[in-house]
Amino acid sequence: MSTLCVPSQVPSVAEDCEQLHKAFSGSIGWGTNEGLIISILGHRNAAQRKLIREVYAETYGEDLLKSLDKELTNDFERVVMLWTLDPPERDAYLANEATKRWTSSNQVLVEIACTRSPKELLHAREAYHVRFKRSLEEDVAYHTSGDFRKLLVALVSSYRYGGDDVNLILAKSEAKLLHEKICEKAYSCDDVIRILSTRSKAQINATLNQYKNEFGNDINKDLKADPKDEFLSILRSTVKCLVYPEKYFEKVVRLAINRRGTDEGALTRVVATRAEVDMKIVKDEYQRRNSVPLDRAIAKDTNGDYEKMLLALIGHEEA
Amino acid sequence: MSTLCVPSQVPSVAEDCEQLHKAFSGSIGWGTNEGLIISILGHRNAAQRKLIREVYAETYGEDLLKSLDKELTNDFERVVMLWTLDPPERDAYLANEATKRWTSSNQVLVEIACTRSPKELLHAREAYHVRFKRSLEEDVAYHTSGDFRKLLVALVSSYRYGGDDVNLILAKSEAKLLHEKICEKAYSCDDVIRILSTRSKAQINATLNQYKNEFGNDINKDLKADPKDEFLSILRSTVKCLVYPEKYFEKVVRLAINRRGTDEGALTRVVATRAEVDMKIVKDEYQRRNSVPLDRAIAKDTNGDYEKMLLALIGHEEA
């Protein structure tokens, strides 16, 4: 469900590197050639970008990310930089940024912990060690507190079972348990956090289906008792990220675009992290929910090279 | 610091398998030939045992562990079975057993979470998925409660940074924080658990050195305010497993041997899990603390094939 378009004939890595180097040095015209950068990096998959970064460093003695950092600016720089990073390293980078700028309304940690596969989250934690010489859970625990800490540390530390096996008896009993705790408004109690942070996604899905069958509401409706409560809001995101990640991402994109002044940070993050994963479904969800194609909404709200790079990643050119 | 003795000339895997098969079928004499089993399995390293298990299954159409289970009994069976398991699978097995039989005095989960390297713990969690179709933290969270749950889930879920980098300013501030919390008897507070479960072992070591320098006592002395408190006891084990694993294991072995009626479960576990790791240091610690060599103590307290296998694993024959 990727929206990335890789040409059927890809130039050699050496050629890509040479072109990128030319694009930076401006030897083709005046200044940096952003179009060339988009035409290369915007159309290579993760394995190809990784190889480009390696060969570029060998050939020119400088990390490609450093060259990008010198030549590009603002939103365009950020989307190219995030996109060029290897996915586990990118998750580590985003998670680290989120711990440092953490506020109770910041849901990036939940997003990384819950929308990635158990293996992907593990690889992000490994990349975190390498890059920051600390563990992800260590930084999350240090920068958060109270109920948020309780939930977030458990979510980022979990290594869930990834299989499809489901225990229906357990699903029934835990649906009942969740319902009891929600009725008591014990939202941050151990059992709620234990279920959401340790059960496999398949098991949680079964539990939440039982919840709906037995008690009539989507759990997220019952978690909306106080719409301003930020802990409830992060619990709803947790559920959404675990069970309907594409709907979660659609909403992040919708809010980023619809507010006064686009939230480029969120838009860039979603496009850079999902283009190679499930962006096609996110786009479909967006169109269904907003009656406007996502590429048209992005074209309306952004401009220049930033716009072009986003559109390349969501597969607009080829539409 | 392994005590395992592998002969300089190891027979081919096929030959080992054939001999084991003969040992089970009793074709050499009457019944099972336990001596032959010890002479093979008791003298092969983890990689060799893994290969033997694979080739045995291919050749005879039965898992070696199943053959062992049919032919052997009691303590001898358990030590051979635990030893033959691949280390991550063995840890998964022991951890699962510990969650199912969990009592507040059971410290096996702490032992597995804290004496293994971060990578080894991760491999145990992977093996747990494969064998039990659930995650380790899921079962730990389900079978425990209260403060014990808070500590144990955090310990088994952590993937600590494994490097030696230490932040001394942080060590000072967290030593002070630990001391404050211990003075307030807030033993299970978030900060104590956060520090012990997320910081790297090198960082915790630095923090506990600062603690001793600044406040005069080993932290474990201050954690002995009420010697009967089982949560304090598990906190002390956590510290010991993280910082002095060999001393921790020496004590487990000492208590297993010194009580009325040997605790074979504990003795078997320590020998089977540490023979290939740090058993040599554990033996030295044992002799220093008890003025008796460990092999003599084991020979006095155990007998038969069980005794022979333990002695083989702690390198007695070659002493």
Short mmCIF file of C-alpha atoms in Angstrom, two decimals, chain B residues 2-315:
data_model
loop_
_atom_site.label_atom_id
_atom_site.label_comp_id
_atom_site.label_asym_id
_atom_site.label_seq_id
_atom_site.Cartn_x
_atom_site.Cartn_y
_atom_site.Cartn_z
CA SER B 2 32.93 -20.68 31.43
CA THR B 3 33.43 -23.95 33.32
CA LEU B 4 32.34 -26.07 30.40
CA CYS B 5 35.04 -28.41 29.07
CA VAL B 6 34.82 -29.26 25.39
CA PRO B 7 37.35 -31.90 24.24
CA SER B 8 39.93 -30.68 21.76
CA GLN B 9 38.83 -33.39 19.33
CA VAL B 10 35.03 -33.31 19.09
CA PRO B 11 33.35 -36.21 17.26
CA SER B 12 31.20 -35.35 14.25
CA VAL B 13 27.62 -34.28 14.94
CA ALA B 14 26.36 -37.43 13.24
CA GLU B 15 28.51 -39.54 15.55
CA ASP B 16 27.27 -37.67 18.65
CA CYS B 17 23.69 -38.23 17.54
CA GLU B 18 24.28 -41.91 16.93
CA GLN B 19 25.84 -42.34 20.37
CA LEU B 20 22.97 -40.48 22.03
CA HIS B 21 20.47 -42.63 20.20
CA LYS B 22 22.32 -45.74 21.38
CA ALA B 23 22.39 -44.38 24.92
CA PHE B 24 18.59 -44.06 24.89
CA SER B 25 17.84 -47.38 23.27
CA GLY B 26 20.07 -49.18 25.68
CA SER B 27 21.71 -51.07 22.86
CA ILE B 28 25.07 -50.82 24.60
CA GLY B 29 23.99 -52.52 27.79
CA TRP B 30 20.71 -52.64 29.70
CA GLY B 31 18.48 -49.57 29.83
CA THR B 32 19.57 -46.00 29.30
CA ASN B 33 23.27 -45.21 29.40
CA GLU B 34 23.35 -42.02 31.45
CA GLY B 35 27.14 -41.88 31.54
CA LEU B 36 27.28 -41.69 27.79
CA ILE B 37 24.70 -38.88 27.74
CA ILE B 38 26.78 -36.89 30.24
CA SER B 39 30.00 -37.54 28.35
CA ILE B 40 28.45 -36.09 25.19
CA LEU B 41 25.98 -33.34 26.16
CA GLY B 42 27.94 -32.29 29.25
CA HIS B 43 30.89 -31.45 27.02
CA ARG B 44 29.42 -29.57 24.09
CA ASN B 45 28.90 -25.81 23.82
CA ALA B 46 25.62 -24.08 22.92
CA ALA B 47 26.31 -24.02 19.18
CA GLN B 48 27.28 -27.69 19.17
CA ARG B 49 24.23 -28.74 21.20
CA LYS B 50 21.97 -26.80 18.87
CA LEU B 51 23.43 -28.59 15.88
CA ILE B 52 23.11 -31.96 17.63
CA ARG B 53 19.43 -31.25 18.29
CA GLU B 54 18.84 -30.35 14.64
CA VAL B 55 20.68 -33.36 13.20
CA TYR B 56 19.10 -35.68 15.78
CA ALA B 57 15.62 -34.55 14.77
CA GLU B 58 16.42 -35.01 11.08
CA THR B 59 17.97 -38.43 11.59
CA TYR B 60 15.57 -40.01 14.07
CA GLY B 61 12.42 -38.00 13.45
CA GLU B 62 12.11 -37.02 17.11
CA ASP B 63 13.15 -33.95 19.08
CA LEU B 64 16.15 -34.84 21.25
CA LEU B 65 14.37 -33.18 24.17
CA LYS B 66 11.48 -35.58 23.76
CA SER B 67 13.81 -38.57 23.81
CA LEU B 68 15.46 -37.18 26.94
CA ASP B 69 12.05 -36.66 28.50
CA LYS B 70 11.11 -40.30 27.85
CA GLU B 71 14.34 -41.82 29.07
CA LEU B 72 15.41 -39.68 32.02
CA THR B 73 13.75 -38.76 35.31
CA ASN B 74 13.74 -36.23 38.12
CA ASP B 75 16.65 -33.91 38.80
CA PHE B 76 18.92 -35.54 36.23
CA GLU B 77 16.28 -35.09 33.55
CA ARG B 78 15.80 -31.45 34.45
CA VAL B 79 19.45 -30.52 34.38
CA VAL B 80 20.03 -32.31 31.05
CA MET B 81 16.87 -30.78 29.57
CA LEU B 82 17.67 -27.21 30.70
CA TRP B 83 21.27 -27.55 29.59
CA THR B 84 20.34 -28.92 26.17
CA LEU B 85 17.93 -26.05 25.42
CA ASP B 86 19.36 -23.16 23.43
CA PRO B 87 20.04 -20.30 25.93
CA PRO B 88 17.26 -17.93 24.72
CA GLU B 89 14.77 -20.79 24.65
CA ARG B 90 15.92 -21.89 28.10
CA ASP B 91 15.39 -18.39 29.47
CA ALA B 92 11.95 -18.26 27.88
CA TYR B 93 11.11 -21.63 29.44
CA LEU B 94 12.31 -20.61 32.91
CA ALA B 95 10.57 -17.25 32.72
CA ASN B 96 7.31 -18.86 31.67
CA GLU B 97 7.53 -21.33 34.53
CA ALA B 98 8.21 -18.44 36.90
CA THR B 99 5.15 -16.48 35.74
CA LYS B 100 2.93 -19.51 36.17
CA ARG B 101 4.24 -20.36 39.63
CA TRP B 102 4.73 -16.77 40.62
CA THR B 103 4.87 -15.87 44.31
CA SER B 104 6.35 -12.71 45.75
CA SER B 105 9.40 -14.68 46.89
CA ASN B 106 10.15 -15.99 43.39
CA GLN B 107 13.08 -14.05 42.03
CA VAL B 108 13.68 -15.94 38.78
CA LEU B 109 12.12 -13.18 36.66
CA VAL B 110 14.43 -10.60 38.19
CA GLU B 111 17.35 -12.94 37.61
CA ILE B 112 16.53 -13.39 33.92
CA ALA B 113 15.74 -9.72 33.34
CA CYS B 114 18.80 -8.34 35.11
CA THR B 115 21.71 -10.78 34.82
CA ARG B 116 21.39 -11.27 31.07
CA SER B 117 22.83 -8.72 28.65
CA PRO B 118 20.24 -6.46 26.98
CA LYS B 119 20.60 -8.49 23.76
CA GLU B 120 20.25 -11.82 25.58
CA LEU B 121 17.06 -10.64 27.26
CA LEU B 122 15.74 -9.57 23.87
CA HIS B 123 16.53 -12.98 22.39
CA ALA B 124 14.73 -14.62 25.30
CA ARG B 125 11.69 -12.44 24.56
CA GLU B 126 11.82 -13.49 20.91
CA ALA B 127 12.04 -17.15 21.89
CA TYR B 128 9.08 -16.57 24.22
CA HIS B 129 6.95 -15.37 21.29
CA VAL B 130 7.86 -18.45 19.28
CA ARG B 131 7.24 -20.95 22.04
CA PHE B 132 4.27 -19.48 23.89
CA LYS B 133 2.56 -17.30 21.24
CA ARG B 134 2.45 -14.46 23.75
CA SER B 135 4.93 -11.90 24.96
CA LEU B 136 6.90 -12.29 28.16
CA GLU B 137 5.75 -8.94 29.53
CA GLU B 138 2.16 -9.89 28.74
CA ASP B 139 2.36 -13.00 30.92
CA VAL B 140 4.29 -11.25 33.66
CA ALA B 141 1.74 -8.42 33.78
CA TYR B 142 -1.13 -10.91 33.82
CA HIS B 143 0.20 -13.09 36.62
CA THR B 144 1.52 -10.43 38.99
CA SER B 145 0.01 -7.42 40.73
CA GLY B 146 0.67 -4.25 42.69
CA ASP B 147 4.23 -3.09 43.30
CA PHE B 148 5.65 -6.40 42.12
CA ARG B 149 3.94 -5.99 38.77
CA LYS B 150 5.17 -2.43 38.49
CA LEU B 151 8.76 -3.51 38.99
CA LEU B 152 8.76 -6.84 37.14
CA VAL B 153 6.99 -5.66 33.98
CA ALA B 154 9.41 -2.75 33.71
CA LEU B 155 12.41 -5.04 34.23
CA VAL B 156 11.42 -7.68 31.68
CA SER B 157 10.35 -5.07 29.09
CA SER B 158 13.47 -2.96 29.21
CA TYR B 159 16.02 -2.98 26.47
CA ARG B 160 18.79 -1.10 28.23
CA TYR B 161 21.58 0.71 26.49
CA GLY B 162 24.52 -1.71 26.61
CA GLY B 163 27.47 0.67 26.31
CA ASP B 164 29.89 1.91 28.94
CA ASP B 165 29.17 5.64 28.60
CA VAL B 166 28.34 7.11 31.97
CA ASN B 167 26.88 10.50 32.88
CA LEU B 168 28.37 11.40 36.28
CA ILE B 169 26.19 14.44 36.89
CA LEU B 170 23.14 12.30 36.36
CA ALA B 171 24.62 9.59 38.60
CA LYS B 172 24.96 12.16 41.40
CA SER B 173 21.45 13.53 41.04
CA GLU B 174 19.87 10.08 40.81
CA ALA B 175 21.87 8.80 43.79
CA LYS B 176 20.38 11.70 45.77
CA LEU B 177 16.91 10.93 44.44
CA LEU B 178 17.21 7.25 45.39
CA HIS B 179 18.40 8.20 48.87
CA GLU B 180 15.48 10.58 49.38
CA LYS B 181 12.95 7.99 48.28
CA ILE B 182 14.49 5.30 50.46
CA CYS B 183 14.46 7.66 53.47
CA GLU B 184 10.76 8.27 52.81
CA LYS B 185 10.29 4.48 52.51
CA ALA B 186 8.82 5.16 49.04
CA TYR B 187 10.43 1.99 47.74
CA SER B 188 8.03 1.37 44.89
CA CYS B 189 7.78 4.95 43.71
CA ASP B 190 8.08 5.69 40.01
CA ASP B 191 11.58 7.11 40.25
CA VAL B 192 13.14 4.12 42.00
CA ILE B 193 11.59 1.76 39.46
CA ARG B 194 12.44 4.04 36.54
CA ILE B 195 16.11 4.20 37.50
CA LEU B 196 16.50 0.48 38.16
CA SER B 197 14.57 -0.61 35.08
CA THR B 198 15.69 1.81 32.38
CA ARG B 199 19.23 3.02 33.08
CA SER B 200 22.15 1.10 31.61
CA LYS B 201 24.03 -1.21 33.94
CA ALA B 202 27.12 1.03 33.72
CA GLN B 203 25.01 4.06 34.65
CA ILE B 204 23.36 2.25 37.58
CA ASN B 205 26.74 1.15 38.80
CA ALA B 206 27.98 4.76 38.72
CA THR B 207 24.84 5.91 40.53
CA LEU B 208 25.23 3.31 43.27
CA ASN B 209 28.89 4.21 43.72
CA GLN B 210 27.85 7.83 44.18
CA TYR B 211 25.19 6.66 46.62
CA LYS B 212 27.80 4.91 48.72
CA ASN B 213 30.26 7.81 48.55
CA GLU B 214 27.65 10.39 49.43
CA PHE B 215 25.50 8.58 51.99
CA GLY B 216 27.90 6.05 53.49
CA ASN B 217 26.01 2.79 52.95
CA ASP B 218 25.59 0.29 50.18
CA ILE B 219 22.10 0.86 48.86
CA ASN B 220 21.26 -2.75 49.67
CA LYS B 221 21.97 -2.10 53.32
CA ASP B 222 19.45 0.76 53.29
CA LEU B 223 17.00 -1.52 51.48
CA LYS B 224 17.08 -3.91 54.43
CA ALA B 225 15.02 -1.73 56.80
CA ASP B 226 12.52 -4.57 57.20
CA PRO B 227 14.25 -7.89 56.42
CA LYS B 228 10.91 -9.69 56.07
CA ASP B 229 9.47 -7.30 53.49
CA GLU B 230 9.36 -9.27 50.23
CA PHE B 231 9.27 -6.21 47.99
CA LEU B 232 12.48 -4.94 49.60
CA SER B 233 13.97 -8.37 49.12
CA ILE B 234 13.17 -8.32 45.40
CA LEU B 235 14.61 -4.80 45.11
CA ARG B 236 17.85 -6.01 46.69
CA SER B 237 17.97 -8.90 44.23
CA THR B 238 17.43 -6.46 41.38
CA VAL B 239 20.40 -4.38 42.48
CA LYS B 240 22.56 -7.45 43.00
CA CYS B 241 21.65 -9.01 39.65
CA LEU B 242 22.42 -5.75 37.85
CA VAL B 243 25.66 -4.91 39.57
CA TYR B 244 27.12 -8.09 41.11
CA PRO B 245 25.56 -11.02 39.23
CA GLU B 246 28.23 -13.51 40.41
CA LYS B 247 27.57 -12.63 44.06
CA TYR B 248 23.87 -13.02 43.45
CA PHE B 249 24.40 -16.49 41.96
CA GLU B 250 26.79 -17.49 44.73
CA LYS B 251 24.09 -16.71 47.26
CA VAL B 252 21.42 -18.64 45.38
CA VAL B 253 23.71 -21.67 45.27
CA ARG B 254 24.70 -21.26 48.92
CA LEU B 255 21.10 -21.10 50.09
CA ALA B 256 20.16 -24.03 47.83
CA ILE B 257 22.90 -26.20 49.33
CA ASN B 258 22.79 -25.05 52.96
CA ARG B 259 19.13 -25.51 53.65
CA ARG B 260 17.77 -28.72 55.08
CA GLY B 261 17.18 -30.81 51.94
CA THR B 262 18.92 -29.31 48.95
CA ASP B 263 16.91 -26.96 46.69
CA GLU B 264 17.67 -28.84 43.48
CA GLY B 265 15.51 -26.49 41.39
CA ALA B 266 17.70 -23.50 42.19
CA LEU B 267 20.99 -25.41 42.00
CA THR B 268 20.11 -26.89 38.62
CA ARG B 269 18.99 -23.53 37.26
CA VAL B 270 22.16 -21.71 38.24
CA VAL B 271 24.50 -24.43 36.97
CA ALA B 272 22.62 -24.92 33.68
CA THR B 273 22.34 -21.20 32.94
CA ARG B 274 25.79 -20.03 34.11
CA ALA B 275 28.16 -22.91 33.19
CA GLU B 276 28.86 -21.33 29.85
CA VAL B 277 28.87 -17.75 31.15
CA ASP B 278 30.45 -16.91 34.50
CA MET B 279 30.37 -20.14 36.54
CA LYS B 280 34.11 -19.92 37.13
CA ILE B 281 33.66 -16.65 39.01
CA VAL B 282 30.63 -18.00 40.86
CA LYS B 283 32.76 -20.97 41.98
CA ASP B 284 35.52 -18.65 43.20
CA GLU B 285 32.97 -16.51 45.05
CA TYR B 286 31.52 -19.66 46.59
CA GLN B 287 34.84 -20.88 47.87
CA ARG B 288 35.71 -17.45 49.27
CA ARG B 289 32.37 -17.15 51.06
CA ASN B 290 32.03 -20.74 52.32
CA SER B 291 35.63 -21.92 52.65
CA VAL B 292 34.65 -25.07 50.75
CA PRO B 293 35.05 -25.64 47.02
CA LEU B 294 31.71 -25.74 45.23
CA ASP B 295 32.35 -29.14 43.67
CA ARG B 296 32.92 -30.67 47.09
CA ALA B 297 29.72 -29.06 48.43
CA ILE B 298 27.75 -30.35 45.44
CA ALA B 299 29.25 -33.85 45.73
CA LYS B 300 28.24 -33.93 49.39
CA ASP B 301 24.65 -32.80 48.77
CA THR B 302 23.70 -34.63 45.57
CA ASN B 303 24.27 -38.04 44.08
CA GLY B 304 24.08 -40.35 41.09
CA ASP B 305 23.84 -39.11 37.53
CA TYR B 306 22.50 -35.75 38.70
CA GLU B 307 25.67 -35.18 40.72
CA LYS B 308 27.84 -36.32 37.79
CA MET B 309 26.15 -33.96 35.35
CA LEU B 310 26.44 -30.97 37.71
CA LEU B 311 30.10 -31.71 38.31
CA ALA B 312 30.75 -32.08 34.58
CA LEU B 313 29.15 -28.68 33.94
CA ILE B 314 31.12 -26.90 36.65
CA GLY B 315 34.34 -28.39 35.26
#
